[in-house]
Amino acid sequence: PTARRVMSAAEMISAPRLMEPVFLVEIQCPEQAMGGIYSCLNRRRGQVFEENQRPGTPLYNVKAYLPVAESFGFDTDLRAQTSGQAFPQCVFDHWQLVPGDPLAEGKLRDDVIANIRKRKGISAEIPPLDRFKDKL
């Protein structure tokens, strides 16, 4: 239908961007487990923004942002890195722009966009803009 072609063409011309959900991760751990926490978060695109020692205890509270797509298996990986000394809690916090153009060739388009298009049952390739022109 004409309206569908117009909307699809408008989306392609408008320079679309992808957004991904991000967890706020709060981790409680002793000081000797801090290295394992940082290495685990760095492998998964996590960003630590706060680190506090709890008064009167040897425990630290670490707060970080972690993309939800990277959080699957995070709990077991973190426990393995810290020998079971770290205890994470994940809560949704905000949405964040995914860096890169989803229509340009590269890892983002080839991996993420192609998988989404395949899951929805449409061709994995992004159609050229000429396909949306009126044929009259």
Short mmCIF file of N, CA and C in Angstrom, two decimals:
data_model
loop_
_atom_site.label_atom_id
_atom_site.label_comp_id
_atom_site.label_asym_id
_atom_site.label_seq_id
_atom_site.Cartn_x
_atom_site.Cartn_y
_atom_site.Cartn_z
N PRO A 1 0.82 -1.20 0.00
CA PRO A 1 0.00 0.00 0.00
C PRO A 1 0.87 1.27 0.00
N THR A 2 0.28 2.32 -0.49
CA THR A 2 1.01 3.58 -0.64
C THR A 2 1.43 4.15 0.70
N ALA A 3 0.54 4.16 1.67
CA ALA A 3 0.85 4.74 2.98
C ALA A 3 2.02 4.00 3.64
N ARG A 4 2.06 2.70 3.48
CA ARG A 4 3.15 1.92 4.08
C ARG A 4 4.49 2.26 3.43
N ARG A 5 4.49 2.42 2.11
CA ARG A 5 5.73 2.77 1.41
C ARG A 5 6.20 4.16 1.82
N VAL A 6 5.27 5.09 1.98
CA VAL A 6 5.63 6.44 2.40
C VAL A 6 6.24 6.44 3.79
N MET A 7 5.65 5.70 4.71
CA MET A 7 6.18 5.65 6.08
C MET A 7 7.56 4.98 6.11
N SER A 8 7.74 3.91 5.35
CA SER A 8 9.04 3.24 5.32
C SER A 8 10.11 4.13 4.73
N ALA A 9 9.79 4.85 3.66
CA ALA A 9 10.76 5.77 3.05
C ALA A 9 11.09 6.91 4.01
N ALA A 10 10.08 7.42 4.72
CA ALA A 10 10.32 8.51 5.67
C ALA A 10 11.23 8.05 6.81
N GLU A 11 11.07 6.82 7.26
CA GLU A 11 11.93 6.30 8.31
C GLU A 11 13.38 6.19 7.84
N MET A 12 13.58 5.77 6.61
CA MET A 12 14.94 5.62 6.10
C MET A 12 15.63 6.97 5.89
N ILE A 13 14.87 7.97 5.46
CA ILE A 13 15.45 9.29 5.19
C ILE A 13 15.75 10.04 6.49
N SER A 14 15.03 9.75 7.54
CA SER A 14 15.11 10.54 8.78
C SER A 14 16.31 10.23 9.66
N ALA A 15 17.27 9.45 9.20
CA ALA A 15 18.47 9.08 9.97
C ALA A 15 18.08 8.42 11.30
N PRO A 16 17.50 7.23 11.25
CA PRO A 16 17.05 6.56 12.48
C PRO A 16 18.22 6.13 13.35
N ARG A 17 17.95 5.97 14.62
CA ARG A 17 18.93 5.48 15.59
C ARG A 17 18.25 4.41 16.46
N LEU A 18 19.06 3.51 16.97
CA LEU A 18 18.56 2.48 17.87
C LEU A 18 18.81 2.89 19.31
N MET A 19 17.91 2.48 20.18
CA MET A 19 18.09 2.70 21.61
C MET A 19 18.06 1.34 22.30
N GLU A 20 18.85 1.23 23.37
CA GLU A 20 18.87 -0.02 24.12
C GLU A 20 18.60 0.25 25.59
N PRO A 21 17.93 -0.69 26.27
CA PRO A 21 17.68 -0.52 27.70
C PRO A 21 18.97 -0.75 28.50
N VAL A 22 19.08 -0.03 29.62
CA VAL A 22 20.28 -0.11 30.45
C VAL A 22 19.87 -0.37 31.91
N PHE A 23 20.54 -1.33 32.53
CA PHE A 23 20.33 -1.64 33.94
C PHE A 23 21.22 -0.77 34.81
N LEU A 24 20.71 -0.45 36.00
CA LEU A 24 21.53 0.07 37.09
C LEU A 24 21.91 -1.14 37.93
N VAL A 25 23.21 -1.42 38.05
CA VAL A 25 23.68 -2.58 38.78
C VAL A 25 24.32 -2.10 40.07
N GLU A 26 23.84 -2.60 41.20
CA GLU A 26 24.44 -2.31 42.50
C GLU A 26 25.10 -3.59 42.99
N ILE A 27 26.39 -3.51 43.28
CA ILE A 27 27.17 -4.68 43.67
C ILE A 27 27.77 -4.44 45.04
N GLN A 28 27.60 -5.40 45.94
CA GLN A 28 28.23 -5.34 47.26
C GLN A 28 29.31 -6.40 47.30
N CYS A 29 30.52 -5.97 47.73
CA CYS A 29 31.64 -6.90 47.73
C CYS A 29 32.73 -6.42 48.68
N PRO A 30 33.63 -7.32 49.09
CA PRO A 30 34.81 -6.89 49.85
C PRO A 30 35.85 -6.28 48.90
N GLU A 31 36.83 -5.62 49.47
CA GLU A 31 37.83 -4.89 48.67
C GLU A 31 38.61 -5.81 47.74
N GLN A 32 38.93 -7.03 48.15
CA GLN A 32 39.74 -7.91 47.31
C GLN A 32 39.00 -8.40 46.07
N ALA A 33 37.69 -8.21 46.00
CA ALA A 33 36.92 -8.64 44.84
C ALA A 33 36.72 -7.52 43.82
N MET A 34 37.25 -6.34 44.08
CA MET A 34 37.02 -5.19 43.18
C MET A 34 37.59 -5.41 41.78
N GLY A 35 38.75 -6.04 41.68
CA GLY A 35 39.36 -6.27 40.37
C GLY A 35 38.49 -7.16 39.48
N GLY A 36 37.90 -8.18 40.06
CA GLY A 36 37.02 -9.06 39.31
C GLY A 36 35.77 -8.36 38.82
N ILE A 37 35.26 -7.43 39.64
CA ILE A 37 34.07 -6.67 39.25
C ILE A 37 34.38 -5.78 38.06
N TYR A 38 35.49 -5.06 38.14
CA TYR A 38 35.85 -4.16 37.04
C TYR A 38 36.12 -4.92 35.74
N SER A 39 36.80 -6.06 35.83
CA SER A 39 37.09 -6.82 34.61
C SER A 39 35.81 -7.39 34.00
N CYS A 40 34.91 -7.85 34.84
CA CYS A 40 33.64 -8.40 34.34
C CYS A 40 32.79 -7.31 33.69
N LEU A 41 32.73 -6.14 34.30
CA LEU A 41 31.95 -5.04 33.73
C LEU A 41 32.56 -4.51 32.44
N ASN A 42 33.88 -4.43 32.37
CA ASN A 42 34.53 -3.93 31.16
C ASN A 42 34.31 -4.85 29.97
N ARG A 43 34.27 -6.15 30.19
CA ARG A 43 34.01 -7.09 29.10
C ARG A 43 32.60 -6.95 28.55
N ARG A 44 31.68 -6.45 29.37
CA ARG A 44 30.27 -6.39 28.99
C ARG A 44 29.77 -4.96 28.74
N ARG A 45 30.63 -4.05 28.41
CA ARG A 45 30.30 -2.65 28.13
C ARG A 45 29.69 -1.94 29.34
N GLY A 46 30.01 -2.38 30.54
CA GLY A 46 29.52 -1.74 31.75
C GLY A 46 30.32 -0.49 32.08
N GLN A 47 29.69 0.47 32.75
CA GLN A 47 30.35 1.72 33.14
C GLN A 47 30.12 1.96 34.62
N VAL A 48 31.19 1.90 35.39
CA VAL A 48 31.11 2.17 36.82
C VAL A 48 31.05 3.68 37.02
N PHE A 49 30.09 4.15 37.82
CA PHE A 49 30.00 5.59 38.07
C PHE A 49 30.07 5.95 39.56
N GLU A 50 30.05 4.95 40.43
CA GLU A 50 30.14 5.25 41.86
C GLU A 50 30.71 4.05 42.60
N GLU A 51 31.58 4.36 43.58
CA GLU A 51 32.19 3.32 44.40
C GLU A 51 32.35 3.88 45.80
N ASN A 52 31.66 3.29 46.77
CA ASN A 52 31.68 3.77 48.15
C ASN A 52 31.95 2.62 49.11
N GLN A 53 32.71 2.93 50.17
CA GLN A 53 32.88 1.94 51.23
C GLN A 53 31.79 2.16 52.25
N ARG A 54 31.17 1.07 52.69
CA ARG A 54 30.14 1.17 53.71
C ARG A 54 30.81 1.44 55.05
N PRO A 55 30.38 2.47 55.77
CA PRO A 55 31.03 2.83 57.04
C PRO A 55 30.98 1.69 58.06
N GLY A 56 32.11 1.42 58.65
CA GLY A 56 32.18 0.41 59.71
C GLY A 56 32.27 -1.02 59.22
N THR A 57 32.33 -1.23 57.91
CA THR A 57 32.43 -2.60 57.37
C THR A 57 33.52 -2.64 56.30
N PRO A 58 34.00 -3.82 55.99
CA PRO A 58 35.00 -3.93 54.92
C PRO A 58 34.36 -4.03 53.52
N LEU A 59 33.05 -3.83 53.45
CA LEU A 59 32.34 -3.98 52.18
C LEU A 59 32.30 -2.68 51.38
N TYR A 60 32.31 -2.83 50.06
CA TYR A 60 32.16 -1.71 49.14
C TYR A 60 30.85 -1.85 48.38
N ASN A 61 30.24 -0.71 48.06
CA ASN A 61 29.08 -0.65 47.18
C ASN A 61 29.54 -0.05 45.85
N VAL A 62 29.34 -0.78 44.78
CA VAL A 62 29.72 -0.32 43.45
C VAL A 62 28.44 -0.16 42.64
N LYS A 63 28.29 1.00 42.00
CA LYS A 63 27.13 1.24 41.13
C LYS A 63 27.65 1.40 39.70
N ALA A 64 26.96 0.74 38.77
CA ALA A 64 27.38 0.77 37.38
C ALA A 64 26.17 0.68 36.47
N TYR A 65 26.35 1.11 35.22
CA TYR A 65 25.34 0.94 34.18
C TYR A 65 25.77 -0.23 33.30
N LEU A 66 24.82 -1.10 32.98
CA LEU A 66 25.10 -2.28 32.17
C LEU A 66 23.98 -2.46 31.14
N PRO A 67 24.31 -2.50 29.84
CA PRO A 67 23.26 -2.74 28.84
C PRO A 67 22.56 -4.09 29.10
N VAL A 68 21.25 -4.10 28.94
CA VAL A 68 20.48 -5.31 29.21
C VAL A 68 20.93 -6.45 28.30
N ALA A 69 21.29 -6.15 27.05
CA ALA A 69 21.73 -7.20 26.13
C ALA A 69 22.99 -7.89 26.62
N GLU A 70 23.80 -7.20 27.42
CA GLU A 70 25.04 -7.78 27.94
C GLU A 70 24.84 -8.42 29.31
N SER A 71 23.64 -8.36 29.87
CA SER A 71 23.43 -8.81 31.24
C SER A 71 23.13 -10.30 31.37
N PHE A 72 22.87 -10.98 30.27
CA PHE A 72 22.54 -12.40 30.36
C PHE A 72 23.78 -13.19 30.76
N GLY A 73 23.70 -13.88 31.87
CA GLY A 73 24.84 -14.62 32.40
C GLY A 73 25.79 -13.78 33.22
N PHE A 74 25.44 -12.51 33.44
CA PHE A 74 26.32 -11.61 34.20
C PHE A 74 26.49 -12.06 35.63
N ASP A 75 25.42 -12.50 36.25
CA ASP A 75 25.46 -12.91 37.66
C ASP A 75 26.44 -14.06 37.87
N THR A 76 26.35 -15.09 37.05
CA THR A 76 27.24 -16.24 37.21
C THR A 76 28.68 -15.89 36.84
N ASP A 77 28.85 -15.05 35.81
CA ASP A 77 30.20 -14.63 35.43
C ASP A 77 30.85 -13.80 36.53
N LEU A 78 30.07 -12.90 37.13
CA LEU A 78 30.59 -12.07 38.22
C LEU A 78 30.96 -12.92 39.44
N ARG A 79 30.12 -13.86 39.77
CA ARG A 79 30.43 -14.73 40.91
C ARG A 79 31.67 -15.58 40.64
N ALA A 80 31.85 -16.00 39.39
CA ALA A 80 33.05 -16.78 39.05
C ALA A 80 34.31 -15.91 39.14
N GLN A 81 34.21 -14.65 38.71
CA GLN A 81 35.36 -13.75 38.74
C GLN A 81 35.74 -13.37 40.17
N THR A 82 34.76 -13.31 41.05
CA THR A 82 35.02 -12.84 42.42
C THR A 82 34.99 -13.97 43.45
N SER A 83 34.96 -15.20 43.01
CA SER A 83 34.90 -16.37 43.90
C SER A 83 33.67 -16.32 44.81
N GLY A 84 32.56 -15.84 44.29
CA GLY A 84 31.31 -15.80 45.04
C GLY A 84 31.22 -14.71 46.08
N GLN A 85 32.12 -13.71 46.04
CA GLN A 85 32.11 -12.67 47.06
C GLN A 85 31.28 -11.45 46.68
N ALA A 86 30.89 -11.32 45.40
CA ALA A 86 30.13 -10.15 44.97
C ALA A 86 28.66 -10.52 44.79
N PHE A 87 27.78 -9.59 45.17
CA PHE A 87 26.35 -9.82 45.08
C PHE A 87 25.70 -8.69 44.30
N PRO A 88 25.35 -8.94 43.02
CA PRO A 88 24.76 -7.87 42.21
C PRO A 88 23.23 -7.82 42.30
N GLN A 89 22.70 -6.63 42.09
CA GLN A 89 21.26 -6.41 41.94
C GLN A 89 21.06 -5.53 40.73
N CYS A 90 20.25 -6.00 39.77
CA CYS A 90 20.02 -5.26 38.52
C CYS A 90 18.60 -4.71 38.50
N VAL A 91 18.48 -3.42 38.16
CA VAL A 91 17.20 -2.74 38.05
C VAL A 91 17.23 -1.87 36.79
N PHE A 92 16.13 -1.87 36.02
CA PHE A 92 16.10 -1.02 34.83
C PHE A 92 16.27 0.44 35.25
N ASP A 93 17.09 1.18 34.48
CA ASP A 93 17.34 2.58 34.82
C ASP A 93 16.95 3.54 33.70
N HIS A 94 17.43 3.31 32.48
CA HIS A 94 17.15 4.26 31.40
C HIS A 94 17.39 3.62 30.04
N TRP A 95 17.05 4.37 28.99
CA TRP A 95 17.34 3.98 27.61
C TRP A 95 18.54 4.79 27.14
N GLN A 96 19.36 4.19 26.29
CA GLN A 96 20.57 4.86 25.81
C GLN A 96 20.71 4.62 24.30
N LEU A 97 21.19 5.64 23.57
CA LEU A 97 21.40 5.50 22.14
C LEU A 97 22.54 4.52 21.86
N VAL A 98 22.33 3.65 20.89
CA VAL A 98 23.39 2.74 20.45
C VAL A 98 24.27 3.52 19.48
N PRO A 99 25.58 3.56 19.71
CA PRO A 99 26.44 4.32 18.80
C PRO A 99 26.47 3.69 17.41
N GLY A 100 26.44 4.53 16.40
CA GLY A 100 26.52 4.05 15.02
C GLY A 100 25.20 4.21 14.28
N ASP A 101 25.31 4.18 12.97
CA ASP A 101 24.15 4.33 12.09
C ASP A 101 23.63 2.93 11.74
N PRO A 102 22.36 2.63 12.04
CA PRO A 102 21.85 1.29 11.75
C PRO A 102 21.70 0.99 10.27
N LEU A 103 21.74 2.01 9.40
CA LEU A 103 21.60 1.78 7.97
C LEU A 103 22.95 1.67 7.26
N ALA A 104 24.03 2.10 7.89
CA ALA A 104 25.36 2.03 7.28
C ALA A 104 25.94 0.63 7.44
N GLU A 105 26.76 0.23 6.49
CA GLU A 105 27.37 -1.10 6.58
C GLU A 105 28.30 -1.17 7.78
N GLY A 106 28.31 -2.31 8.43
CA GLY A 106 29.16 -2.49 9.60
C GLY A 106 28.56 -3.51 10.55
N LYS A 107 29.18 -3.62 11.71
CA LYS A 107 28.79 -4.63 12.69
C LYS A 107 27.36 -4.44 13.17
N LEU A 108 26.95 -3.19 13.42
CA LEU A 108 25.60 -2.93 13.94
C LEU A 108 24.55 -3.40 12.95
N ARG A 109 24.69 -3.01 11.70
CA ARG A 109 23.70 -3.38 10.71
C ARG A 109 23.74 -4.87 10.43
N ASP A 110 24.93 -5.41 10.30
CA ASP A 110 25.06 -6.81 9.90
C ASP A 110 24.60 -7.77 11.00
N ASP A 111 24.80 -7.43 12.23
CA ASP A 111 24.43 -8.34 13.32
C ASP A 111 23.04 -8.03 13.87
N VAL A 112 22.90 -6.86 14.44
CA VAL A 112 21.68 -6.53 15.17
C VAL A 112 20.48 -6.35 14.24
N ILE A 113 20.62 -5.50 13.24
CA ILE A 113 19.49 -5.20 12.36
C ILE A 113 19.08 -6.42 11.56
N ALA A 114 20.06 -7.17 11.05
CA ALA A 114 19.73 -8.37 10.26
C ALA A 114 18.98 -9.39 11.11
N ASN A 115 19.37 -9.56 12.37
CA ASN A 115 18.66 -10.50 13.26
C ASN A 115 17.24 -10.04 13.55
N ILE A 116 17.05 -8.75 13.74
CA ILE A 116 15.70 -8.23 14.00
C ILE A 116 14.82 -8.44 12.78
N ARG A 117 15.35 -8.12 11.58
CA ARG A 117 14.57 -8.29 10.36
C ARG A 117 14.23 -9.75 10.12
N LYS A 118 15.16 -10.66 10.41
CA LYS A 118 14.91 -12.08 10.22
C LYS A 118 13.84 -12.57 11.21
N ARG A 119 13.91 -12.09 12.45
CA ARG A 119 12.93 -12.48 13.47
C ARG A 119 11.52 -12.03 13.09
N LYS A 120 11.42 -10.86 12.42
CA LYS A 120 10.12 -10.34 12.02
C LYS A 120 9.62 -10.93 10.70
N GLY A 121 10.46 -11.74 10.04
CA GLY A 121 10.03 -12.41 8.82
C GLY A 121 10.18 -11.57 7.56
N ILE A 122 11.04 -10.56 7.59
CA ILE A 122 11.30 -9.77 6.39
C ILE A 122 12.74 -10.02 5.96
N SER A 123 13.05 -9.65 4.72
CA SER A 123 14.38 -9.95 4.19
C SER A 123 15.46 -9.26 5.04
N ALA A 124 16.60 -9.93 5.18
CA ALA A 124 17.67 -9.43 6.04
C ALA A 124 18.32 -8.17 5.47
N GLU A 125 18.28 -8.00 4.18
CA GLU A 125 18.90 -6.82 3.57
C GLU A 125 17.96 -5.61 3.67
N ILE A 126 18.54 -4.46 3.84
CA ILE A 126 17.75 -3.22 3.90
C ILE A 126 17.47 -2.79 2.46
N PRO A 127 16.19 -2.62 2.10
CA PRO A 127 15.87 -2.31 0.70
C PRO A 127 16.35 -0.91 0.31
N PRO A 128 16.71 -0.73 -0.97
CA PRO A 128 17.11 0.60 -1.42
C PRO A 128 15.92 1.55 -1.44
N LEU A 129 16.19 2.83 -1.40
CA LEU A 129 15.13 3.83 -1.35
C LEU A 129 14.29 3.84 -2.62
N ASP A 130 14.84 3.39 -3.74
CA ASP A 130 14.10 3.35 -5.01
C ASP A 130 12.89 2.43 -4.94
N ARG A 131 12.93 1.44 -4.09
CA ARG A 131 11.83 0.49 -4.00
C ARG A 131 10.54 1.14 -3.47
N PHE A 132 10.68 2.29 -2.81
CA PHE A 132 9.51 2.94 -2.21
C PHE A 132 8.90 4.02 -3.09
N LYS A 133 9.49 4.29 -4.27
CA LYS A 133 8.93 5.31 -5.16
C LYS A 133 7.65 4.81 -5.81
N ASP A 134 6.75 5.75 -6.07
CA ASP A 134 5.49 5.41 -6.73
C ASP A 134 5.76 5.06 -8.18
N LYS A 135 5.16 4.01 -8.66
CA LYS A 135 5.45 3.50 -9.99
C LYS A 135 4.58 4.14 -11.07
N LEU A 136 3.80 5.13 -10.76
CA LEU A 136 2.94 5.79 -11.74
C LEU A 136 3.70 6.74 -12.61
#
